Tab-separated table of C-alpha atoms and ligand atoms in Angstrom:
chain	number	residue	atom	x	y	z
L	589	MET	CA	-194.778	-92.046	141.122
L	590	SER	CA	-195.035	-89.940	144.226
L	591	HIS	CA	-192.449	-89.660	146.969
L	592	THR	CA	-194.615	-87.564	149.231
L	593	HIS	CA	-194.371	-88.769	152.783
L	594	VAL	CA	-197.220	-89.942	154.886
L	595	ALA	CA	-197.081	-88.511	158.371
L	596	GLY	CA	-194.713	-90.554	160.464
L	597	SER	CA	-192.271	-91.780	157.853
L	598	ILE	CA	-190.604	-88.362	157.788
L	599	HIS	CA	-189.565	-88.964	161.397
L	600	ALA	CA	-187.767	-92.129	160.439
L	601	ASP	CA	-186.029	-90.224	157.618
L	602	VAL	CA	-184.925	-87.475	159.973
L	603	ALA	CA	-183.464	-90.106	162.273
L	604	ALA	CA	-181.435	-91.453	159.326
L	605	ALA	CA	-179.972	-88.003	158.609
L	606	PRO	CA	-176.684	-86.988	160.207
L	607	VAL	CA	-177.228	-85.109	163.455
L	608	TRP	CA	-175.983	-81.820	162.004
L	609	LEU	CA	-178.525	-81.818	159.170
L	610	GLY	CA	-181.636	-80.199	160.568
L	611	LEU	CA	-185.036	-80.635	158.982
L	612	PRO	CA	-185.562	-77.371	157.069
L	613	ASP	CA	-188.566	-75.166	157.813
L	614	ASP	CA	-188.747	-74.373	154.115
L	615	VAL	CA	-187.065	-76.862	151.811
L	616	ASN	CA	-187.009	-74.250	149.020
L	617	ALA	CA	-185.125	-71.621	151.044
L	618	LEU	CA	-181.510	-70.730	150.328
L	619	LEU	CA	-179.035	-70.431	153.162
L	620	PRO	CA	-177.265	-67.173	152.179
L	621	GLN	CA	-173.814	-68.200	153.449
L	622	LEU	CA	-173.702	-71.068	150.935
L	623	TRP	CA	-174.440	-69.053	147.823
L	624	SER	CA	-172.666	-66.428	145.750
L	625	ARG	CA	-173.684	-62.870	146.434
L	626	ASN	CA	-175.945	-62.436	143.391
L	627	THR	CA	-177.829	-65.712	143.798
L	628	ALA	CA	-181.491	-65.740	144.877
L	629	LYS	CA	-184.793	-67.454	144.239
L	630	ASN	CA	-187.424	-65.553	142.261
L	631	GLU	CA	-191.176	-65.450	142.911
L	632	ALA	CA	-191.709	-68.645	140.952
L	633	GLY	CA	-189.174	-70.328	143.223
L	634	GLU	CA	-186.520	-70.625	140.541
L	635	LEU	CA	-182.852	-70.057	141.291
L	636	THR	CA	-181.389	-66.954	139.646
L	637	VAL	CA	-177.876	-65.600	139.471
L	638	ALA	CA	-176.917	-62.103	138.375
L	639	GLY	CA	-180.245	-61.621	136.606
L	640	LEU	CA	-180.542	-64.992	134.838
L	641	THR	CA	-182.667	-67.991	135.756
L	642	VAL	CA	-181.042	-71.400	135.855
L	643	SER	CA	-183.407	-72.558	133.096
L	644	GLU	CA	-182.061	-69.837	130.823
L	645	ILE	CA	-178.514	-70.859	131.701
L	646	ALA	CA	-179.232	-74.554	131.121
L	647	ASP	CA	-180.901	-73.759	127.786
L	648	ARG	CA	-177.876	-71.745	126.695
L	649	VAL	CA	-174.993	-73.917	127.883
L	650	GLY	CA	-176.475	-77.284	128.822
L	651	THR	CA	-175.862	-79.303	131.961
L	652	PRO	CA	-173.888	-80.068	133.945
L	653	ALA	CA	-172.192	-76.687	134.114
L	654	TYR	CA	-170.181	-74.743	136.645
L	655	VAL	CA	-171.904	-71.357	136.952
L	656	LEU	CA	-169.575	-68.663	138.266
L	657	ASP	CA	-170.833	-65.326	139.617
L	658	GLU	CA	-168.115	-62.954	138.417
L	659	ASP	CA	-168.990	-60.128	140.823
L	660	ASP	CA	-168.831	-62.529	143.730
L	661	LEU	CA	-165.338	-63.794	142.922
L	662	ARG	CA	-164.087	-60.277	142.247
L	663	SER	CA	-165.606	-58.919	145.441
L	664	ARG	CA	-164.013	-61.638	147.562
L	665	ALA	CA	-160.647	-60.915	145.953
L	666	ARG	CA	-161.192	-57.213	146.650
L	667	ASP	CA	-162.225	-57.929	150.251
L	668	PHE	CA	-158.940	-59.751	150.882
L	669	ALA	CA	-156.915	-56.978	149.219
L	670	THR	CA	-158.670	-54.340	151.347
L	671	ALA	CA	-158.693	-56.220	154.648
L	672	PHE	CA	-155.053	-57.282	154.295
L	673	SER	CA	-153.776	-53.872	153.256
L	674	GLY	CA	-150.005	-53.747	153.636
L	675	TRP	CA	-149.830	-57.501	152.996
L	676	ASP	CA	-149.363	-59.212	149.645
L	677	VAL	CA	-152.324	-61.441	148.836
L	678	PHE	CA	-151.592	-64.318	146.464
L	679	TYR	CA	-154.617	-66.066	144.966
L	680	ALA	CA	-153.922	-69.822	145.049
L	681	GLY	CA	-154.512	-70.696	141.402
L	682	LYS	CA	-154.788	-74.407	142.035
L	683	SER	CA	-158.277	-73.857	143.477
L	684	PHE	CA	-159.470	-72.735	140.036
L	685	LEU	CA	-157.451	-71.203	137.260
L	686	CYS	CA	-158.333	-69.938	133.823
L	687	ARG	CA	-157.267	-66.851	131.929
L	688	ALA	CA	-160.306	-64.752	132.831
L	689	VAL	CA	-159.840	-65.433	136.540
L	690	VAL	CA	-156.160	-64.501	136.290
L	691	ARG	CA	-157.143	-61.152	134.765
L	692	TRP	CA	-159.838	-60.530	137.381
L	693	ILE	CA	-157.653	-61.211	140.397
L	694	ALA	CA	-154.862	-59.079	138.896
L	695	GLU	CA	-157.350	-56.244	138.333
L	696	GLU	CA	-158.507	-56.558	141.945
L	697	GLY	CA	-154.926	-56.114	143.149
L	698	LEU	CA	-153.934	-59.707	143.944
L	699	ASN	CA	-150.826	-61.664	143.108
L	700	LEU	CA	-150.962	-65.286	141.965
L	701	ASP	CA	-149.622	-68.608	143.202
L	702	VAL	CA	-149.042	-71.422	140.736
L	703	CYS	CA	-147.557	-74.838	141.409
L	704	THR	CA	-146.840	-76.381	138.013
L	705	GLY	CA	-145.631	-75.409	134.565
L	706	GLY	CA	-149.216	-75.760	133.341
L	707	GLU	CA	-150.579	-73.275	135.853
L	708	LEU	CA	-147.676	-70.929	135.097
L	709	ALA	CA	-148.479	-71.148	131.379
L	710	VAL	CA	-152.118	-70.149	132.005
L	711	ALA	CA	-151.010	-67.213	134.147
L	712	LEU	CA	-148.554	-65.982	131.537
L	713	ALA	CA	-151.049	-66.494	128.717
L	714	ALA	CA	-153.439	-64.208	130.609
L	715	GLY	CA	-150.780	-61.521	130.767
L	716	MET	CA	-150.040	-61.786	134.493
L	717	ASP	CA	-146.938	-59.837	135.455
L	718	PRO	CA	-144.377	-62.582	136.287
L	719	ALA	CA	-143.074	-60.465	139.157
L	720	ARG	CA	-146.476	-60.995	140.818
L	721	ILE	CA	-146.343	-64.791	140.498
L	722	GLY	CA	-145.145	-67.230	143.157
L	723	LEU	CA	-144.162	-70.782	142.171
L	724	HIS	CA	-144.808	-73.614	144.627
L	725	GLY	CA	-144.499	-77.364	144.500
L	726	ASN	CA	-142.604	-80.178	146.178
L	727	ASN	CA	-141.250	-81.619	142.936
L	728	LYS	CA	-140.772	-78.877	140.379
L	729	SER	CA	-138.990	-80.184	137.325
L	730	GLU	CA	-135.788	-78.665	136.001
L	731	GLU	CA	-137.818	-77.421	133.056
L	732	GLU	CA	-140.437	-75.777	135.285
L	733	LEU	CA	-137.735	-74.076	137.326
L	734	ALA	CA	-135.873	-72.913	134.210
L	735	THR	CA	-139.073	-71.444	132.747
L	736	ALA	CA	-139.830	-69.673	136.021
L	737	LEU	CA	-136.325	-68.203	136.142
L	738	ARG	CA	-136.388	-67.188	132.480
L	739	VAL	CA	-139.696	-65.332	132.724
L	740	GLY	CA	-138.703	-63.836	136.080
L	741	VAL	CA	-141.319	-65.048	138.566
L	742	GLY	CA	-141.360	-62.934	141.711
L	743	ARG	CA	-140.712	-65.779	144.128
L	744	ILE	CA	-140.059	-69.481	144.165
L	745	ILE	CA	-141.063	-71.368	147.274
L	746	VAL	CA	-138.299	-73.913	147.759
L	747	ASP	CA	-139.320	-77.319	149.023
L	748	SER	CA	-136.264	-79.626	149.012
L	749	GLU	CA	-132.464	-79.890	149.063
L	750	GLU	CA	-132.473	-81.040	145.455
L	751	GLU	CA	-134.370	-77.954	144.450
L	752	ILE	CA	-131.782	-75.678	146.036
L	753	ALA	CA	-129.078	-77.475	144.038
L	754	ARG	CA	-131.115	-77.179	140.818
L	755	LEU	CA	-131.762	-73.501	141.398
L	756	SER	CA	-128.107	-72.939	142.148
L	757	SER	CA	-126.931	-74.377	138.852
L	758	LEU	CA	-129.817	-72.941	136.790
L	759	SER	CA	-129.297	-69.446	138.177
L	760	ASP	CA	-125.624	-69.677	137.150
L	761	GLN	CA	-126.520	-70.899	133.678
L	762	LEU	CA	-129.199	-68.257	133.175
L	763	ASP	CA	-127.348	-65.502	135.016
L	764	VAL	CA	-130.292	-64.611	137.260
L	765	ARG	CA	-130.702	-63.907	140.969
L	766	PRO	CA	-134.049	-65.528	141.950
L	767	LYS	CA	-135.939	-64.592	145.097
L	768	LEU	CA	-136.696	-67.615	147.224
L	769	MET	CA	-138.754	-68.539	150.233
L	770	VAL	CA	-138.220	-71.673	152.284
L	771	ARG	CA	-141.308	-73.749	152.873
L	772	VAL	CA	-141.283	-75.102	156.390
L	773	THR	CA	-143.403	-77.645	158.200
L	774	ALA	CA	-144.287	-76.080	161.492
L	775	GLY	CA	-145.657	-79.329	162.890
L	776	VAL	CA	-149.189	-78.042	162.658
L	777	GLU	CA	-151.877	-79.544	160.533
L	778	ALA	CA	-155.214	-77.813	160.441
L	779	HIS	CA	-158.430	-79.091	158.923
L	780	THR	CA	-161.831	-77.574	159.347
L	781	HIS	CA	-162.635	-77.144	163.024
L	782	GLU	CA	-159.531	-78.703	164.500
L	783	TYR	CA	-155.821	-78.573	164.228
L	784	ILE	CA	-153.260	-81.185	165.100
L	785	SER	CA	-149.918	-80.182	166.496
L	786	THR	CA	-147.521	-83.038	165.853
L	787	ALA	CA	-143.967	-83.582	167.033
L	788	HIS	CA	-142.822	-85.053	163.747
L	789	GLU	CA	-143.952	-83.845	160.373
L	790	ASP	CA	-144.963	-86.922	158.456
L	791	GLN	CA	-145.778	-85.441	155.035
L	792	LYS	CA	-144.099	-84.526	151.783
L	793	PHE	CA	-144.032	-80.732	151.890
L	794	GLY	CA	-141.337	-78.425	153.124
L	795	PHE	CA	-138.395	-78.511	155.494
L	796	SER	CA	-138.910	-79.535	159.087
L	797	ILE	CA	-138.399	-76.825	161.689
L	798	SER	CA	-138.034	-79.245	164.602
L	799	GLY	CA	-135.602	-81.468	162.694
L	800	GLY	CA	-133.319	-78.528	161.852
L	801	GLN	CA	-133.633	-78.926	158.067
L	802	ALA	CA	-135.438	-75.592	157.749
L	803	ALA	CA	-132.628	-73.687	159.457
L	804	GLY	CA	-130.127	-75.477	157.213
L	805	ALA	CA	-131.986	-74.540	154.044
L	806	LEU	CA	-132.219	-70.908	155.126
L	807	ARG	CA	-128.454	-70.770	155.752
L	808	GLN	CA	-127.648	-72.484	152.483
L	809	ILE	CA	-129.651	-69.977	150.447
L	810	HIS	CA	-128.471	-67.036	152.526
L	811	ASP	CA	-124.823	-68.005	151.938
L	812	HIS	CA	-125.311	-68.513	148.213
L	813	PRO	CA	-123.923	-65.768	145.978
L	814	ARG	CA	-126.873	-65.730	143.596
L	815	LEU	CA	-129.882	-66.983	145.470
L	816	GLN	CA	-131.792	-64.275	147.331
L	817	LEU	CA	-133.587	-65.264	150.489
L	818	LEU	CA	-136.946	-63.528	150.998
L	819	GLY	CA	-138.076	-65.436	154.049
L	820	ILE	CA	-140.024	-68.335	155.460
L	821	HIS	CA	-143.207	-69.833	154.079
L	822	SER	CA	-145.712	-71.837	156.109
L	823	HIS	CA	-148.990	-73.345	154.885
L	824	ILE	CA	-150.760	-75.459	157.475
L	825	GLY	CA	-153.781	-76.904	155.731
L	826	SER	CA	-157.111	-76.206	154.168
L	827	GLN	CA	-160.700	-75.406	155.066
L	828	ILE	CA	-159.567	-73.990	158.438
L	829	PHE	CA	-162.021	-72.105	160.628
L	830	ASP	CA	-159.945	-71.839	163.731
L	831	ALA	CA	-157.106	-69.302	164.255
L	832	ASP	CA	-155.389	-71.521	166.851
L	833	GLY	CA	-153.498	-73.477	164.217
L	834	PHE	CA	-152.181	-70.251	162.707
L	835	GLU	CA	-151.130	-69.027	166.128
L	836	VAL	CA	-148.984	-72.104	166.764
L	837	ALA	CA	-147.532	-72.036	163.233
L	838	VAL	CA	-146.712	-68.321	163.438
L	839	ARG	CA	-145.018	-68.809	166.806
L	840	ARG	CA	-142.822	-71.670	165.572
L	841	THR	CA	-142.079	-69.912	162.288
L	842	LEU	CA	-141.123	-66.644	163.956
L	843	ARG	CA	-138.900	-68.463	166.416
L	844	LEU	CA	-136.995	-69.792	163.410
L	845	HIS	CA	-137.002	-66.321	161.838
L	846	ALA	CA	-135.600	-64.840	165.090
L	847	ALA	CA	-132.984	-67.578	165.468
L	848	PHE	CA	-131.815	-66.894	161.917
L	849	ALA	CA	-131.542	-63.178	162.718
L	850	ALA	CA	-129.536	-63.929	165.873
L	851	GLN	CA	-127.103	-66.148	163.963
L	852	THR	CA	-126.640	-64.034	160.854
L	853	GLY	CA	-127.522	-60.510	161.948
L	854	VAL	CA	-130.098	-60.449	159.127
L	855	GLU	CA	-133.825	-60.149	159.703
L	856	LEU	CA	-135.528	-61.817	156.750
L	857	PRO	CA	-137.709	-59.292	154.917
L	858	GLU	CA	-140.808	-61.449	154.377
L	859	LEU	CA	-143.032	-64.081	155.922
L	860	ASP	CA	-145.778	-66.025	154.123
L	861	LEU	CA	-148.540	-67.659	156.172
L	862	GLY	CA	-150.144	-69.630	153.332
L	863	GLY	CA	-153.859	-70.090	152.762
L	864	GLY	CA	-156.546	-72.482	153.858
L	865	PHE	CA	-159.326	-70.196	155.093
L	866	GLY	CA	-162.581	-72.099	155.332
L	867	ILE	CA	-165.832	-71.513	153.448
L	868	ALA	CA	-169.365	-72.722	154.082
L	869	TYR	CA	-170.453	-75.949	152.407
L	870	THR	CA	-173.274	-76.707	154.835
L	871	SER	CA	-175.306	-74.976	157.525
L	872	GLN	CA	-172.649	-76.095	160.034
L	873	ASP	CA	-169.798	-74.049	158.576
L	874	THR	CA	-169.247	-70.547	159.896
L	875	PRO	CA	-166.472	-68.892	157.919
L	876	SER	CA	-164.761	-65.690	159.010
L	877	SER	CA	-164.799	-62.615	156.814
L	878	ALA	CA	-161.551	-61.382	155.282
L	879	GLN	CA	-161.711	-58.520	157.776
L	880	GLU	CA	-161.977	-60.878	160.749
L	881	LEU	CA	-159.115	-63.006	159.434
L	882	ALA	CA	-156.947	-59.929	158.906
L	883	GLU	CA	-157.587	-58.705	162.437
L	884	ALA	CA	-156.814	-62.116	163.938
L	885	LEU	CA	-153.657	-62.698	161.891
L	886	ASN	CA	-152.341	-59.169	162.416
L	887	ALA	CA	-152.787	-59.560	166.164
L	888	ILE	CA	-151.088	-62.969	166.213
L	889	VAL	CA	-148.128	-61.800	164.133
L	890	ARG	CA	-147.675	-58.598	166.144
L	891	ALA	CA	-147.734	-60.448	169.470
L	892	GLU	CA	-145.368	-63.182	168.297
L	893	CYS	CA	-142.903	-60.699	166.722
L	894	LEU	CA	-142.848	-58.766	169.970
L	895	ALA	CA	-142.244	-61.950	171.920
L	896	ALA	CA	-139.506	-63.076	169.514
L	897	GLY	CA	-137.871	-59.639	169.539
L	898	VAL	CA	-138.010	-59.079	165.775
L	899	ALA	CA	-139.562	-56.442	163.544
L	900	VAL	CA	-142.776	-57.384	161.751
L	901	PRO	CA	-141.700	-58.617	158.295
L	902	LYS	CA	-143.604	-57.954	155.087
L	903	LEU	CA	-146.443	-60.474	155.238
L	904	SER	CA	-148.298	-62.472	152.646
L	905	ILE	CA	-151.184	-64.932	152.521
L	906	GLU	CA	-152.460	-67.289	149.848
L	907	PRO	CA	-156.234	-67.717	149.886
L	908	GLY	CA	-157.625	-69.969	147.171
L	909	ARG	CA	-160.892	-71.592	148.189
L	910	SER	CA	-162.124	-68.534	150.091
L	911	ILE	CA	-161.971	-66.478	146.880
L	912	SER	CA	-163.062	-68.964	144.212
L	913	GLY	CA	-165.152	-71.456	146.198
L	914	PRO	CA	-168.341	-69.553	147.021
L	915	SER	CA	-168.513	-67.907	143.578
L	916	THR	CA	-169.779	-71.002	141.799
L	917	PHE	CA	-172.554	-73.556	141.859
L	918	THR	CA	-172.759	-76.664	139.733
L	919	LEU	CA	-175.988	-76.960	137.784
L	920	TYR	CA	-177.115	-80.521	137.124
L	921	ARG	CA	-180.176	-82.089	135.584
L	922	VAL	CA	-181.898	-84.913	137.425
L	923	GLY	CA	-182.099	-88.148	135.436
L	924	THR	CA	-183.524	-90.676	137.868
L	925	VAL	CA	-185.023	-90.657	141.359
L	926	LYS	CA	-184.912	-93.895	143.327
L	927	PRO	CA	-186.409	-94.252	146.823
L	928	VAL	CA	-184.325	-96.726	148.793
L	929	GLN	CA	-185.638	-98.312	151.972
L	930	LEU	CA	-183.061	-98.283	154.771
L	931	ASP	CA	-182.851	-100.932	157.492
L	932	SER	CA	-184.170	-98.406	159.974
L	933	GLY	CA	-187.373	-98.109	157.964
L	934	ALA	CA	-186.421	-94.680	156.696
L	935	THR	CA	-186.401	-93.842	153.003
L	936	ARG	CA	-183.546	-92.200	151.219
L	937	LEU	CA	-184.087	-90.717	147.773
L	938	TYR	CA	-181.170	-91.395	145.465
L	939	VAL	CA	-181.290	-88.491	143.027
L	940	SER	CA	-179.036	-89.184	140.037
L	941	VAL	CA	-177.653	-86.225	138.121
L	942	ASP	CA	-175.875	-85.930	134.784
L	943	GLY	CA	-172.388	-85.460	136.294
L	944	GLY	CA	-170.800	-86.740	139.482
L	945	MET	CA	-167.368	-87.627	140.779
L	946	SER	CA	-165.749	-86.563	137.493
L	947	ASP	CA	-166.795	-82.943	138.074
L	948	ASN	CA	-166.600	-83.005	141.879
L	949	ILE	CA	-164.278	-85.567	143.419
L	950	ARG	CA	-164.165	-83.942	146.856
L	951	THR	CA	-167.020	-85.935	148.362
L	952	ALA	CA	-165.485	-89.249	147.332
L	953	LEU	CA	-161.912	-88.140	148.023
L	954	TYR	CA	-162.222	-86.362	151.355
L	955	GLY	CA	-165.700	-87.164	152.564
L	956	ALA	CA	-166.516	-83.508	151.914
L	957	GLU	CA	-170.046	-82.363	152.709
L	958	TYR	CA	-172.101	-80.304	150.287
L	959	SER	CA	-175.592	-78.890	150.086
L	960	ALA	CA	-178.085	-78.742	147.231
L	961	THR	CA	-181.320	-77.095	146.239
L	962	LEU	CA	-184.043	-77.845	143.723
L	963	ALA	CA	-183.190	-74.999	141.351
L	964	SER	CA	-185.677	-74.971	138.490
L	965	ARG	CA	-188.907	-74.524	140.456
L	966	GLY	CA	-190.425	-74.078	143.870
L	967	SER	CA	-192.180	-77.043	145.439
L	968	ASP	CA	-194.987	-77.484	147.950
L	969	ALA	CA	-193.875	-81.015	148.806
L	970	GLY	CA	-192.339	-81.809	152.152
L	971	PRO	CA	-188.632	-82.430	152.662
L	972	ALA	CA	-187.269	-85.874	151.791
L	973	LEU	CA	-183.927	-87.173	152.943
L	974	SER	CA	-181.908	-87.326	149.735
L	975	ARG	CA	-178.531	-88.225	148.353
L	976	VAL	CA	-177.377	-86.582	145.139
L	977	VAL	CA	-175.343	-89.093	143.159
L	978	GLY	CA	-173.623	-89.068	139.795
L	979	LYS	CA	-173.673	-91.260	136.695
L	980	HIS	CA	-170.345	-93.035	137.218
L	981	CYS	CA	-169.764	-96.728	137.789
L	982	GLU	CA	-168.924	-96.451	141.491
L	983	SER	CA	-171.265	-96.611	144.435
L	984	GLY	CA	-169.019	-93.961	146.041
L	985	ASP	CA	-169.959	-91.583	143.230
L	986	ILE	CA	-171.728	-89.184	145.566
L	987	VAL	CA	-172.001	-85.426	145.097
L	988	VAL	CA	-174.075	-84.506	148.156
L	989	ARG	CA	-174.220	-87.202	150.800
L	990	ASP	CA	-177.073	-85.828	152.894
L	991	GLU	CA	-179.598	-83.146	152.056
L	992	PHE	CA	-183.314	-82.593	152.346
L	993	LEU	CA	-184.848	-81.996	148.935
L	994	PRO	CA	-188.544	-81.598	148.073
L	995	ALA	CA	-190.154	-85.041	148.048
L	996	ASP	CA	-191.594	-84.460	144.568
L	997	ILE	CA	-188.181	-84.029	142.947
L	998	ARG	CA	-188.289	-85.705	139.547
L	999	PRO	CA	-186.405	-86.333	136.323
L	1000	GLY	CA	-185.934	-83.134	134.337
L	1001	ASP	CA	-185.580	-80.924	137.419
L	1002	LEU	CA	-182.451	-78.835	137.779
L	1003	ILE	CA	-180.410	-79.142	140.966
L	1004	ALA	CA	-177.754	-76.658	142.057
L	1005	VAL	CA	-174.855	-77.510	144.372
L	1006	PRO	CA	-173.169	-74.401	145.827
L	1007	GLY	CA	-169.551	-73.873	146.819
L	1008	THR	CA	-168.037	-75.679	143.831
L	1009	GLY	CA	-165.780	-72.880	142.599
L	1010	ALA	CA	-162.691	-74.372	144.251
L	1011	TYR	CA	-161.166	-77.802	143.687
L	1012	SER	CA	-164.026	-78.998	141.484
L	1013	ARG	CA	-163.225	-78.065	137.873
L	1014	SER	CA	-159.547	-77.925	138.830
L	1015	MET	CA	-159.688	-81.555	140.047
L	1016	ALA	CA	-162.116	-82.800	137.395
L	1017	SER	CA	-161.386	-85.979	135.482
L	1018	ASN	CA	-162.661	-87.830	132.449
L	1019	TYR	CA	-163.603	-90.932	134.398
L	1020	ASN	CA	-165.918	-93.130	132.333
L	1021	HIS	CA	-165.069	-90.864	129.395
L	1022	VAL	CA	-167.480	-88.250	130.660
L	1023	PRO	CA	-166.486	-84.913	129.119
L	1024	ARG	CA	-165.762	-82.211	131.685
L	1025	PRO	CA	-168.416	-79.498	132.098
L	1026	PRO	CA	-167.883	-75.899	131.039
L	1027	VAL	CA	-167.256	-73.005	133.400
L	1028	VAL	CA	-169.553	-70.131	132.515
L	1029	SER	CA	-169.526	-66.778	134.222
L	1030	VAL	CA	-172.573	-64.623	134.731
L	1031	ARG	CA	-172.589	-60.887	135.243
L	1032	ASP	CA	-175.408	-58.352	134.815
L	1033	GLY	CA	-177.559	-60.842	132.939
L	1034	VAL	CA	-174.818	-61.842	130.485
L	1035	ILE	CA	-173.325	-65.350	130.251
L	1036	SER	CA	-169.738	-65.811	129.114
L	1037	THR	CA	-167.990	-69.118	128.607
L	1038	LEU	CA	-164.650	-69.149	130.440
L	1039	VAL	CA	-163.796	-72.800	129.808
L	1040	ARG	CA	-165.873	-74.550	127.165
L	1041	ARG	CA	-167.478	-77.938	127.572
L	1042	GLU	CA	-165.230	-80.818	126.670
L	1043	THR	CA	-166.525	-82.947	123.813
L	1044	VAL	CA	-166.177	-86.576	122.864
L	1045	ASP	CA	-164.043	-85.310	119.971
L	1046	ASP	CA	-161.675	-83.765	122.541
L	1047	LEU	CA	-161.402	-87.148	124.236
L	1048	LEU	CA	-160.843	-89.000	120.968
L	1049	ALA	CA	-158.234	-86.446	119.898
L	1050	LEU	CA	-155.954	-87.722	122.663
L	1051	ASP	CA	-156.581	-91.350	121.718
L	1052	VAL	CA	-154.231	-91.789	118.789
L	1053	GLY	CA	-155.383	-95.311	118.072
B	2040	PLP	C1	-153.494	-75.117	148.417
B	2040	PLP	C2	-152.594	-74.064	148.911
B	2040	PLP	C3	-153.106	-72.802	149.210
B	2040	PLP	C4	-154.579	-72.462	149.108
B	2040	PLP	O1	-155.353	-73.200	149.971
B	2040	PLP	P1	-156.930	-72.838	150.103
B	2040	PLP	O2	-157.440	-73.839	151.033
B	2040	PLP	O3	-157.517	-72.964	148.741
B	2040	PLP	O4	-156.988	-71.432	150.601
B	2040	PLP	C5	-152.230	-71.839	149.605
B	2040	PLP	N1	-150.895	-72.090	149.716
B	2040	PLP	C6	-150.375	-73.297	149.433
B	2040	PLP	C7	-148.921	-73.509	149.569
B	2040	PLP	C8	-151.201	-74.321	149.030
B	2040	PLP	O5	-150.674	-75.512	148.764
């Protein structure tokens, strides 16, 4: 079966593509901003990473697999540490956490954010210094808080009145003096290329600044004999490209910081601006470098501190996606290729791979956009409008909604989807009892398994009959 287009039908296909998806000049070419730093195509047109071809990787570890370029992740961590010198950089572990990554980010000078007992356990198992760990979460259990206090985490980001009460009694019981930050909702919500500044903060995280709860929480902790108040914490969203949202959040947060200083005579020592820096998933995304972000945020904070009449506190940020995301591509094998005739007369190729929404839920969950390339070979065929779909029993089981792939794509080919280092393995499920793929790292031609492939035996081990 051939999917090669006759002249003319390609125009109909292009019309069926979203406006942002341009017809590529060369359907084999990689867009550098989407791929980890050691990824390329060789002369035969095959995708390589850190000296290995994807065929070698697939032969060694099977498919699907998350393939992580260790140098890339480390260099992004290092870039943040360097660009934000004088700040504390906390890697947001929820984007992707395993013991090797904990060791790498610690070696590159970063601290670590966790938000559950499970993430804390991984961090501690990797030997992370507890003083360099921050614990988040809107509903930390008593047990999670007690563990955090016992091991001596460096900061707990407090999210509710109940949590303050729990920390008060636990710190008495355990005779500790924990360092706390108060998570506030600044009334700013930022996503991708826009931010929304709302009057009321209709979501579950943090204490409202405008409603006065944030000021109350600060006073309560400040007045407590054991609890130590580090400062205010604000996280406004994810996959943000635009500094405007940060500017508004910093202004509102520093106004609260200044009001607290005026009332108590104490300038809080720290301020955390959260994470959420965007990465490229498609040709339309234009992420800032760590250096550009540092310059923008330093300028915003300096201007707002001056305006609020307070000294610049010790600052921290919490990048997750922007460190782990670009490091990884998911390698899939094509199982079926189905041309589907659309009402408009265009053809869309449904390319089914051996994974899907269980290894990448973001497309189904958020309508996230991804890109893909034919990875195992070059092709002379023209571009065909394609949709990369999984093997699950849902029509919404889509990995890449819109992409041009070579029209001769066929079963047995390998496809790579870049930008899956964040919120893919960490959000993976066992839907349809599909075992979760491994995470393998590649460096200098050597593959290491970081997280092994789940097996059917693993699944049955939980099913006690
Ligand atoms: C998720 C989260 C982050 C990291 O967000 P990214 O988009 O991965 O950078 C940082 N801080 C907090 C509080 C978060 O919840």
